[in-house]
PDB file of C-alpha atoms and ligand atoms in Angstrom:
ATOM      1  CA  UNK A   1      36.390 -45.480 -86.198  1.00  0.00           C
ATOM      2  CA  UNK A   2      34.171 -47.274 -88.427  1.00  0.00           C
ATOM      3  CA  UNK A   3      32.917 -43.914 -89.895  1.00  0.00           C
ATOM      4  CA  UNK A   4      36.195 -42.901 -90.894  1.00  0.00           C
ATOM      5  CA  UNK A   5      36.792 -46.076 -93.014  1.00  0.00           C
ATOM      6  CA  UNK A   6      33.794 -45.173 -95.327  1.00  0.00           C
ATOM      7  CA  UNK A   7      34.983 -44.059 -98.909  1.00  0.00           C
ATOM      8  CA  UNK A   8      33.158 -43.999-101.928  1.00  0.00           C
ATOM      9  CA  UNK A   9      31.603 -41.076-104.234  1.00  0.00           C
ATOM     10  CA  UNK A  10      28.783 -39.281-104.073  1.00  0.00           C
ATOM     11  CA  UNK A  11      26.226 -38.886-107.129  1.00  0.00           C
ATOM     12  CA  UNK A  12      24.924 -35.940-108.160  1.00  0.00           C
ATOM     13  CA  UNK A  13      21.694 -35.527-110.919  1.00  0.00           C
ATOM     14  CA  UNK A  14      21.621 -33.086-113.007  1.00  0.00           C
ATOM     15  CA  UNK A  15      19.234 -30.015-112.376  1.00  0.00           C
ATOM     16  CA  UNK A  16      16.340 -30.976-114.939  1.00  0.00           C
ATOM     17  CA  UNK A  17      16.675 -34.646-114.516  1.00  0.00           C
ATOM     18  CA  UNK A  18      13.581 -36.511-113.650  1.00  0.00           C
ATOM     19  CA  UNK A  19      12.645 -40.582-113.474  1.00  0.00           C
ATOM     20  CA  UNK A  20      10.817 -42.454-116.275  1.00  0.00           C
ATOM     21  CA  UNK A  21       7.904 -43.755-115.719  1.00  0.00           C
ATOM     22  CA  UNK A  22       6.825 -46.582-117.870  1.00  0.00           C
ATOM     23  CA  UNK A  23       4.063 -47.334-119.290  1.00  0.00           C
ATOM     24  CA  UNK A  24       1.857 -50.395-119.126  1.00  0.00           C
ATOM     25  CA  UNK A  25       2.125 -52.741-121.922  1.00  0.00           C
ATOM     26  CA  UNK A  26      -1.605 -52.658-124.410  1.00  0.00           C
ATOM     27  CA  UNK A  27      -2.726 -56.353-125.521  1.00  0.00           C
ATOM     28  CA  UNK A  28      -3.182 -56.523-129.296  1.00  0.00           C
ATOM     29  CA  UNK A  29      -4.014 -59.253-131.266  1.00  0.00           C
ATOM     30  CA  UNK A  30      -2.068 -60.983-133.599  1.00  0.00           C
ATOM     31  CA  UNK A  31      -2.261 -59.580-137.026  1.00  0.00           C
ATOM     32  CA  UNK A  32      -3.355 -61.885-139.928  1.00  0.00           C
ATOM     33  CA  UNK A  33      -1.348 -61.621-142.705  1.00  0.00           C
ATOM     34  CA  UNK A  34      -2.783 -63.312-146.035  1.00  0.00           C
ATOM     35  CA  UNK A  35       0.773 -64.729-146.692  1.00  0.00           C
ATOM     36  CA  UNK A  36       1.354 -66.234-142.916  1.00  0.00           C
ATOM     37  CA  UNK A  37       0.089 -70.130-143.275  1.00  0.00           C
ATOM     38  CA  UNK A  38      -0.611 -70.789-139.621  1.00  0.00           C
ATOM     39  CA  UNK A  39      -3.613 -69.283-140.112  1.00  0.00           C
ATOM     40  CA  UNK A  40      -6.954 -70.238-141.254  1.00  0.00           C
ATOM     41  CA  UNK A  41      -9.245 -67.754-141.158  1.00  0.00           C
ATOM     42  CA  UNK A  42      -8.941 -65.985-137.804  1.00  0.00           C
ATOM     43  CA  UNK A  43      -7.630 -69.319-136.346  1.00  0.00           C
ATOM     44  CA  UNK A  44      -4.923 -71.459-135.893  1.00  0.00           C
ATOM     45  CA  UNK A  45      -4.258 -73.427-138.684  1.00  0.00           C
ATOM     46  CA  UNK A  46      -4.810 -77.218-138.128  1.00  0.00           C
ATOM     47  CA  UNK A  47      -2.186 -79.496-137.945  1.00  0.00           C
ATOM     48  CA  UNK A  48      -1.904 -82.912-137.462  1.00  0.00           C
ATOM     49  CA  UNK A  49      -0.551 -81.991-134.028  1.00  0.00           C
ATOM     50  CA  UNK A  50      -4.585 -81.913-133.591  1.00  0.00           C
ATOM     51  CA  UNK A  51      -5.240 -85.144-133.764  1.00  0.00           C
ATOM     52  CA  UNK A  52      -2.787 -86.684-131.347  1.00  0.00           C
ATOM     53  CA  UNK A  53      -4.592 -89.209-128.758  1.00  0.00           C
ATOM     54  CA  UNK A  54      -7.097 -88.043-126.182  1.00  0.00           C
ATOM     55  CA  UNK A  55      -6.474 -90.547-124.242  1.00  0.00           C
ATOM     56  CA  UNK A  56      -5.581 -90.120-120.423  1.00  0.00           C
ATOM     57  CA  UNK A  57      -4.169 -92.119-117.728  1.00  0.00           C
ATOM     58  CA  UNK A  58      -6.416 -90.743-114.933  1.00  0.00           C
ATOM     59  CA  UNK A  59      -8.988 -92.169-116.380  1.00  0.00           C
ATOM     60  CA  UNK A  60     -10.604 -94.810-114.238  1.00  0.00           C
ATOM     61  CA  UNK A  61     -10.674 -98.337-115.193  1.00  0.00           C
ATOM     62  CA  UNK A  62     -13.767 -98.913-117.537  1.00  0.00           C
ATOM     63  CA  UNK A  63     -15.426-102.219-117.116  1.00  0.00           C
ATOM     64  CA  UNK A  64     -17.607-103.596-119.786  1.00  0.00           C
ATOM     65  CA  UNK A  65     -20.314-106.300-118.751  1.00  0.00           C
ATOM     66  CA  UNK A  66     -21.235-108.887-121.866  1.00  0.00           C
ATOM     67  CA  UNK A  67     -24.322-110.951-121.793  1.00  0.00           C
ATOM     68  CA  UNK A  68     -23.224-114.706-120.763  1.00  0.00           C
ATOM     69  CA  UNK A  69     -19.736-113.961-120.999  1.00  0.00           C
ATOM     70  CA  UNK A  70     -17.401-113.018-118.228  1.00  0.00           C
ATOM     71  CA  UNK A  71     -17.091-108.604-117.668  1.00  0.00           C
ATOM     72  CA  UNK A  72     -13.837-107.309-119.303  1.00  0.00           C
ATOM     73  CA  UNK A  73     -11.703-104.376-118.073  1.00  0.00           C
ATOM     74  CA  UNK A  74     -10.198-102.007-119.785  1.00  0.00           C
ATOM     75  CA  UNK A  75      -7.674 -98.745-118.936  1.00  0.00           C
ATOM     76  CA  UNK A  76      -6.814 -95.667-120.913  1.00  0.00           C
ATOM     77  CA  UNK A  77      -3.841 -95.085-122.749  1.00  0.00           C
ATOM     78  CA  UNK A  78      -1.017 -92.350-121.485  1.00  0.00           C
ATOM     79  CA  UNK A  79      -2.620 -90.092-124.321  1.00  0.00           C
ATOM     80  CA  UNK A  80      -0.775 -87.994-126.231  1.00  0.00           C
ATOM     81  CA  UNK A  81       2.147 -87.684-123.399  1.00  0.00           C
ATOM     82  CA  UNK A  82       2.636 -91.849-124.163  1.00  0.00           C
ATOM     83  CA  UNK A  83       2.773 -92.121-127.917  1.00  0.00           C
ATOM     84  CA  UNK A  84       2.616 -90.818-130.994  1.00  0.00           C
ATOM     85  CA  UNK A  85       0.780 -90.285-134.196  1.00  0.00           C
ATOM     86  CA  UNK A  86       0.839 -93.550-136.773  1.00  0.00           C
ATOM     87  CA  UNK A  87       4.041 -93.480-138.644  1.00  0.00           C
ATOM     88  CA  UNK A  88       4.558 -93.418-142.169  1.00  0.00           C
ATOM     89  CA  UNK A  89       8.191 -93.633-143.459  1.00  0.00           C
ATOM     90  CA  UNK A  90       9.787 -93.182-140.034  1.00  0.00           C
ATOM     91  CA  UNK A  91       7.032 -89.697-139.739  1.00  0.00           C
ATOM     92  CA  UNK A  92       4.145 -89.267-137.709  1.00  0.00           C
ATOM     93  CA  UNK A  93       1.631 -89.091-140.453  1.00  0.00           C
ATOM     94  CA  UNK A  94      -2.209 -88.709-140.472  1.00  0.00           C
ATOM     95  CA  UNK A  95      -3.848 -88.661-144.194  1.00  0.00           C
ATOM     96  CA  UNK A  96      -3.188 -85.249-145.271  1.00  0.00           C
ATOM     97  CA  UNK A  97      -6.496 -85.273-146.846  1.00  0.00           C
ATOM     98  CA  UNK A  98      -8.442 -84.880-143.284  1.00  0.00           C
ATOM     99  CA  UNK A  99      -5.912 -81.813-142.906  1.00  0.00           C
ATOM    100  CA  UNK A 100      -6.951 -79.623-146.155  1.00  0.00           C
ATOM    101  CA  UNK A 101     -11.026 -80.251-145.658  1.00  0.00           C
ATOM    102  CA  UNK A 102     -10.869 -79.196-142.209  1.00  0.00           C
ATOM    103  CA  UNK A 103      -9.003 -76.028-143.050  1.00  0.00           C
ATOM    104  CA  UNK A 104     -11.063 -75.299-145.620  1.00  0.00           C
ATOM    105  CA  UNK A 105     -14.196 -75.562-143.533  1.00  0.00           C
ATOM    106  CA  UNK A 106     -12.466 -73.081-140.902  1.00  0.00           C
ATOM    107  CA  UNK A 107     -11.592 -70.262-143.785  1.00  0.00           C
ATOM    108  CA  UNK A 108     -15.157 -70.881-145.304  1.00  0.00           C
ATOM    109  CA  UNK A 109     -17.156 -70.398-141.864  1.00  0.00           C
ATOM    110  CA  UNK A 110     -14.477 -68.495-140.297  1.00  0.00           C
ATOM    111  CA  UNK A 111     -15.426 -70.468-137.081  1.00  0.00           C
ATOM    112  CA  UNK A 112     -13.419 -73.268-135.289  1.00  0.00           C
ATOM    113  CA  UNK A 113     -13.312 -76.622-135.330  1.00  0.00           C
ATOM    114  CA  UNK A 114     -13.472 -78.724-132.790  1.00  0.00           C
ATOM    115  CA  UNK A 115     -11.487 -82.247-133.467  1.00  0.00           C
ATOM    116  CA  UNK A 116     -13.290 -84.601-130.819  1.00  0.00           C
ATOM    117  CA  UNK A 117     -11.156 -87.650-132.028  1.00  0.00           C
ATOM    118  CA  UNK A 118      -7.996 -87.750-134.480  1.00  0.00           C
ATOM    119  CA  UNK A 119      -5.629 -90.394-134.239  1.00  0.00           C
ATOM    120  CA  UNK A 120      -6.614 -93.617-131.428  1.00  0.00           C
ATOM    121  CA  UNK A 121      -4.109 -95.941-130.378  1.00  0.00           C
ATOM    122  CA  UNK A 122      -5.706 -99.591-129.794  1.00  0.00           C
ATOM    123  CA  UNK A 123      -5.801 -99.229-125.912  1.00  0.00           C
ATOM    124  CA  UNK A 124      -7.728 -95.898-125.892  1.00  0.00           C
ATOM    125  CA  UNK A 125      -9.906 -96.966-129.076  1.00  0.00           C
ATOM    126  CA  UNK A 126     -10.864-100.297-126.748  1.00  0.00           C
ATOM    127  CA  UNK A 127     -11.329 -98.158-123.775  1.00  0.00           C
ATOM    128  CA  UNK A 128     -13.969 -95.394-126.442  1.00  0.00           C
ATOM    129  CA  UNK A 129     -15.775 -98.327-127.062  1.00  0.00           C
ATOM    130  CA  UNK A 130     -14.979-101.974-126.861  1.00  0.00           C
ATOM    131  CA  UNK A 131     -17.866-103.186-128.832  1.00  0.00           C
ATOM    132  CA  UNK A 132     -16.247-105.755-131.885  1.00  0.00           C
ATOM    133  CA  UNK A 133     -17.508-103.326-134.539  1.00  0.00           C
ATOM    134  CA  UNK A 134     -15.442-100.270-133.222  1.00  0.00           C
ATOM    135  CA  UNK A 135     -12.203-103.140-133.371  1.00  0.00           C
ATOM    136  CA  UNK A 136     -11.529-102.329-136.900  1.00  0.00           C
ATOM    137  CA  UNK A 137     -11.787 -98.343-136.874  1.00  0.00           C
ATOM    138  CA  UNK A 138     -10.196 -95.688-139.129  1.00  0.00           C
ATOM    139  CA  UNK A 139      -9.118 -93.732-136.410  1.00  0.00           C
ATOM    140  CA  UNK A 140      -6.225 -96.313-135.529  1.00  0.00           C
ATOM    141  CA  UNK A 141      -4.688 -95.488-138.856  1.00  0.00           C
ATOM    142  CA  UNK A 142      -5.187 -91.993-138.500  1.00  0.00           C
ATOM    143  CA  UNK A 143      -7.546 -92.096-141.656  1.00  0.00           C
ATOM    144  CA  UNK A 144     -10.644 -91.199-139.730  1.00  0.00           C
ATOM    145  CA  UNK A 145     -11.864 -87.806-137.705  1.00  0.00           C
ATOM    146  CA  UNK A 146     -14.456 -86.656-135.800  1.00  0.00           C
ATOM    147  CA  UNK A 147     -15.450 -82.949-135.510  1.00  0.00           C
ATOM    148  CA  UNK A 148     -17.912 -80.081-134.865  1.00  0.00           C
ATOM    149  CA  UNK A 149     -17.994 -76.455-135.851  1.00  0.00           C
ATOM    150  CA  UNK A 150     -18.155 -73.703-133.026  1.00  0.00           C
ATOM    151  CA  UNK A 151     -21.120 -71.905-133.196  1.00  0.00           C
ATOM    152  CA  UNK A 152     -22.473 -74.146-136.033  1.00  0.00           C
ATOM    153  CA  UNK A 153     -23.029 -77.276-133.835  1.00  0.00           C
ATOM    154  CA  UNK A 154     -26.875 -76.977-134.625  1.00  0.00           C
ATOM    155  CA  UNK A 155     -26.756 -77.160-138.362  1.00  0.00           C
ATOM    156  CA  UNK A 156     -24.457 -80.203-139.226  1.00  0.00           C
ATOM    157  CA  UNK A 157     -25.699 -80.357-142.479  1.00  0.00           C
ATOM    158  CA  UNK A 158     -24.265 -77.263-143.392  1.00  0.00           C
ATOM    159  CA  UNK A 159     -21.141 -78.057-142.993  1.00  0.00           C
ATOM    160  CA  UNK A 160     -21.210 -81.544-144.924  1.00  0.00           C
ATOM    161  CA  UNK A 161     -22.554 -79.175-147.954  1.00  0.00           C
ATOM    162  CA  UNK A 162     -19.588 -77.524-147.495  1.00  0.00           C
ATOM    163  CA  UNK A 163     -16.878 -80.754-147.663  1.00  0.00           C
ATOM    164  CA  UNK A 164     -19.114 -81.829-150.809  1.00  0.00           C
ATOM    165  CA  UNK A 165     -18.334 -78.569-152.432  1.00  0.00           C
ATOM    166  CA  UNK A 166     -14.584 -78.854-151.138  1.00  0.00           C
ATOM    167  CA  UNK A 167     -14.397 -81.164-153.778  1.00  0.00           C
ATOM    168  CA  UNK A 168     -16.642 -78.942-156.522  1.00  0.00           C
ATOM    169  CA  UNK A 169     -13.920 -76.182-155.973  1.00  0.00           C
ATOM    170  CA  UNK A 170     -10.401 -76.960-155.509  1.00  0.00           C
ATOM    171  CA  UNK A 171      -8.241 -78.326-158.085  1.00  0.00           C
ATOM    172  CA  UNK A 172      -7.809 -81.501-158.776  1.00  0.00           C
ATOM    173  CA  UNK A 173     -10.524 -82.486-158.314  1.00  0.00           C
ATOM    174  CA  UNK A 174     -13.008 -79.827-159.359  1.00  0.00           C
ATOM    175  CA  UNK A 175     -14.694 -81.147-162.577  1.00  0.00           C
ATOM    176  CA  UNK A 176     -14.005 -84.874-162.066  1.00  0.00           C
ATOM    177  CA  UNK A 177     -17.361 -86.822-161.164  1.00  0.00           C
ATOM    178  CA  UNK A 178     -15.517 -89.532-159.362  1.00  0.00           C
ATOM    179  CA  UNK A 179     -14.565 -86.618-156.524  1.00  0.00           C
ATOM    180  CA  UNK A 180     -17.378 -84.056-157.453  1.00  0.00           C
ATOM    181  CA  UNK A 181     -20.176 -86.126-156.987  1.00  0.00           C
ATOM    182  CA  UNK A 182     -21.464 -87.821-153.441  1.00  0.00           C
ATOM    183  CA  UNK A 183     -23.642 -90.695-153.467  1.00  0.00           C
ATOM    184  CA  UNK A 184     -25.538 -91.639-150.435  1.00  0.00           C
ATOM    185  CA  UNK A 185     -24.728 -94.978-148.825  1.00  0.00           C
ATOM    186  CA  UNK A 186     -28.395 -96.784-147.938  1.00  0.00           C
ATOM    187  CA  UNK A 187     -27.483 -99.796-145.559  1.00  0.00           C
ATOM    188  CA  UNK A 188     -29.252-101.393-142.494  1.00  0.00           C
ATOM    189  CA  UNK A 189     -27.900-101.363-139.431  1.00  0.00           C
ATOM    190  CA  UNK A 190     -25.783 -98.296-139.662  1.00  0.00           C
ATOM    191  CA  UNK A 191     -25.352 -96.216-136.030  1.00  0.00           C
ATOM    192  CA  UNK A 192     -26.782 -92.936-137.753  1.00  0.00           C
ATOM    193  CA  UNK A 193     -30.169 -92.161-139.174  1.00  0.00           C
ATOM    194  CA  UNK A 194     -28.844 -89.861-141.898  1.00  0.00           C
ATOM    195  CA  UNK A 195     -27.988 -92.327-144.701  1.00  0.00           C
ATOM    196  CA  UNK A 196     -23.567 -91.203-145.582  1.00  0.00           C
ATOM    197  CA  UNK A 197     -22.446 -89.624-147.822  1.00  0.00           C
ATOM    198  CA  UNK A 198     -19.187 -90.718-150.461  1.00  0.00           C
ATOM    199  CA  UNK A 199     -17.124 -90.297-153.377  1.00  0.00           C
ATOM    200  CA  UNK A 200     -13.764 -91.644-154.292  1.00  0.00           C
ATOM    201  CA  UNK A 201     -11.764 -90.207-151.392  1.00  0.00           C
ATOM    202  CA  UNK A 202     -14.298 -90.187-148.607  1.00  0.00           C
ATOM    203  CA  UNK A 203     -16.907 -91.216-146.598  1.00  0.00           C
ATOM    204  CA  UNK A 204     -19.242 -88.516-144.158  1.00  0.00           C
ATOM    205  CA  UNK A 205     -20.946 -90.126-141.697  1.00  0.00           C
ATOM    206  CA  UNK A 206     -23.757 -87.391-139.738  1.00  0.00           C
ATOM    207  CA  UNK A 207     -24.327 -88.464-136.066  1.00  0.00           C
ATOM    208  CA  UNK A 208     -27.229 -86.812-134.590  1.00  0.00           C
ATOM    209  CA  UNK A 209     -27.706 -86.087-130.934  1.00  0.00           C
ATOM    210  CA  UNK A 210     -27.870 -89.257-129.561  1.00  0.00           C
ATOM    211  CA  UNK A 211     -26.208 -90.635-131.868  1.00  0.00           C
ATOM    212  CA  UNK A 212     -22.182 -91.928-131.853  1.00  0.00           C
ATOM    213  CA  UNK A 213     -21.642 -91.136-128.010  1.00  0.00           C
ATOM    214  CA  UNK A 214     -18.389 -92.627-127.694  1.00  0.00           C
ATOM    215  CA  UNK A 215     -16.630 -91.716-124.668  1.00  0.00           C
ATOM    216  CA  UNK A 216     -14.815 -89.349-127.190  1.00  0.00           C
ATOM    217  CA  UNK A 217     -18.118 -87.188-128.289  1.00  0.00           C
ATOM    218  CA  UNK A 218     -19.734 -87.241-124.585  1.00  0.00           C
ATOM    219  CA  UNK A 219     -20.621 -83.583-125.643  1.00  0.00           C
ATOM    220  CA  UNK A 220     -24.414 -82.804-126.759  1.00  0.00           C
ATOM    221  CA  UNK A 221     -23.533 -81.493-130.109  1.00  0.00           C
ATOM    222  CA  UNK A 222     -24.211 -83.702-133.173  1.00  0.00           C
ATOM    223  CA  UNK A 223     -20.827 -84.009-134.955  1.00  0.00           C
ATOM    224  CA  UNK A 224     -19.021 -85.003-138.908  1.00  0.00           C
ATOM    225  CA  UNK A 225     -17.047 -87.699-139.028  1.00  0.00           C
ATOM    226  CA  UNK A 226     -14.546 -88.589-142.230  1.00  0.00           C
ATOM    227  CA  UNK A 227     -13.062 -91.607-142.989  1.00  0.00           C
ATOM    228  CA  UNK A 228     -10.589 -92.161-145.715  1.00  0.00           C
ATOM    229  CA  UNK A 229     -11.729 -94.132-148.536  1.00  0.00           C
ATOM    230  CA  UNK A 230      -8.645 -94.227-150.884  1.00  0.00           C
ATOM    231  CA  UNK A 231      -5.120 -92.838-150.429  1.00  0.00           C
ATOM    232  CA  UNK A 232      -4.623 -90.123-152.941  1.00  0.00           C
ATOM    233  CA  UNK A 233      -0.687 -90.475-152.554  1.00  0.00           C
ATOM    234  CA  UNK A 234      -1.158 -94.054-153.928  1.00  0.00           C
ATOM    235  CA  UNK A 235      -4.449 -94.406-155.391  1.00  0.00           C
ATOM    236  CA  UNK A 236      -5.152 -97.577-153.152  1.00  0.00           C
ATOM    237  CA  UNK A 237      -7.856 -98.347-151.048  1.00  0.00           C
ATOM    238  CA  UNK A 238      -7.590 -97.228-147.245  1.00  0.00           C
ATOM    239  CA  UNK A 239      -8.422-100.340-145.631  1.00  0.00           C
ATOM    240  CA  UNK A 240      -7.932-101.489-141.865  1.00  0.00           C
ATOM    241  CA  UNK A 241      -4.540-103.726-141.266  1.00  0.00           C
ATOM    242  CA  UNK A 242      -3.928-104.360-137.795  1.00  0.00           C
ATOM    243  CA  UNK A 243      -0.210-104.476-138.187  1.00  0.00           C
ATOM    244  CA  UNK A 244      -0.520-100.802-139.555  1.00  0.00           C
ATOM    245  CA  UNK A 245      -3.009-100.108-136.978  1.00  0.00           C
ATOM    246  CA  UNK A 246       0.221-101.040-134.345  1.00  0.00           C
ATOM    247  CA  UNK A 247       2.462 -98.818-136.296  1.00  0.00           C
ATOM    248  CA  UNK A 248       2.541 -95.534-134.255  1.00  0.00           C
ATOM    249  CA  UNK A 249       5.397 -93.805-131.986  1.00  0.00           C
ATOM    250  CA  UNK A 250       6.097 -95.030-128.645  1.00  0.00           C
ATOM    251  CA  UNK A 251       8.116 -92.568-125.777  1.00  0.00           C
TER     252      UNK A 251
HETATM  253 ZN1  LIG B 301      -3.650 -93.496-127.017  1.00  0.00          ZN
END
């Protein structure tokens, strides 16, 4: 009885019909094309997405035991997931400067770099290092970076040449002294053996192995770092304010 209830209609294929078979998709890389600006080189372009906060709330708490004094404790930050970049206008913002030389140093080498430390809120720049002389760093303002160069971590100095000549090559600046010309900063009691480098803008400080081990640069590399000597929007100096060092998003 059930049988007799079935209705429906039957399907026929055609005499040379047959099934597709598909193929498997090929991986190819992206093309580079010389008017696409997310590129640099063979690499992503950098962004100040780059330099968001490294800062993580696994982390364990960090004590830090003073001579005489009682030990102080100190947690992470939520990182990048917590807050934002230092705001300018309402807009994250990091100096636009630390953007263009780190570009140029990844078209020039056409090899990446590696931002250790961008932007640091206060809680993650105390948990780095609590020491008083880290209290007043660039990288709360977002005017300060630290980086190596893939494949170039042995030869550092290379790669300051190459921010010195930066400024020998790209307009504005190329053929004003102020810019084109670094002096070296002699000083005791600087962290770094090499004596810095600066001009009007900015100031490269070379931290050998050993040297500058933050909990940021626990890697074995020796690394740049660039702080921001004078604004170029506004010509001013780039000094540390802790009310503009507060000044970032908050989720
Ligand atoms: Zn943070």
């Amino acid at each position: 009885m059930h049988q007799k209830k079935k209705s429906g209609e039957a399907i026929y294929r055609c005499k040379n019909e047959t099934y597709f078979t598909l193929e498997n998709p090929q991986s190819r890389p992206l093309p580079v094309y010389s008017w696409d600006h997310r590129f640099a080189g063979k690499y992503p372009r950098i962004t100040k997405e780059f330099f968001r906060c490294k800062g993580n709330p696994l982390n364990p708490i960090r004590e830090w035991k003073r001579e005489g004094k009682e030990t102080l404790y100190y947690r992470d930050c939520y990182g990048k997931g917590g807050h934002g970049l230092p705001l300018r206008e309402g807009k994250e913002f990091i100096y636009p400067c630390l953007v263009e030389i780190l570009n140029y140093i990844q078209e020039k080498t056409g090899h990446r770099v590696v931002i250790t430390t961008g932007h640091r809120c206060q809680e993650h720049n105390l948990y780095c290092d609590p020491t008083p002389s880290n209290w007043g760093s660039k990288h709360l303002l977002g005017a300060e970076c630290d980086f190596f160069v893939e494949t170039m971590e042995t030869n550092p100095q290379e790669i300051v040449d190459l921010i010195i000549s930066y400024y020998q090559q790209v307009p504005p600046f190329k053929g004003d002294t102020e810019y084109e010309i670094f002096k070296r900063y002699y000083r005791e009691g600087l962290n770094v053996a090499h004596p810095p480098w600066y001009n009007k803008e900015i100031f490269i400080k070379l931290y050998q192995e050993g040297e500058g081990r933050d909990l940021d640069n626990q890697h074995s590399h020796p690394y740049i770092g660039i702080q921001l000597r004078m604004d170029r929007e506004t010509g001013r100096p780039v000094v540390f304010n802790e009310k503009e060092a507060q000044k970032f998003r908050r989720y």
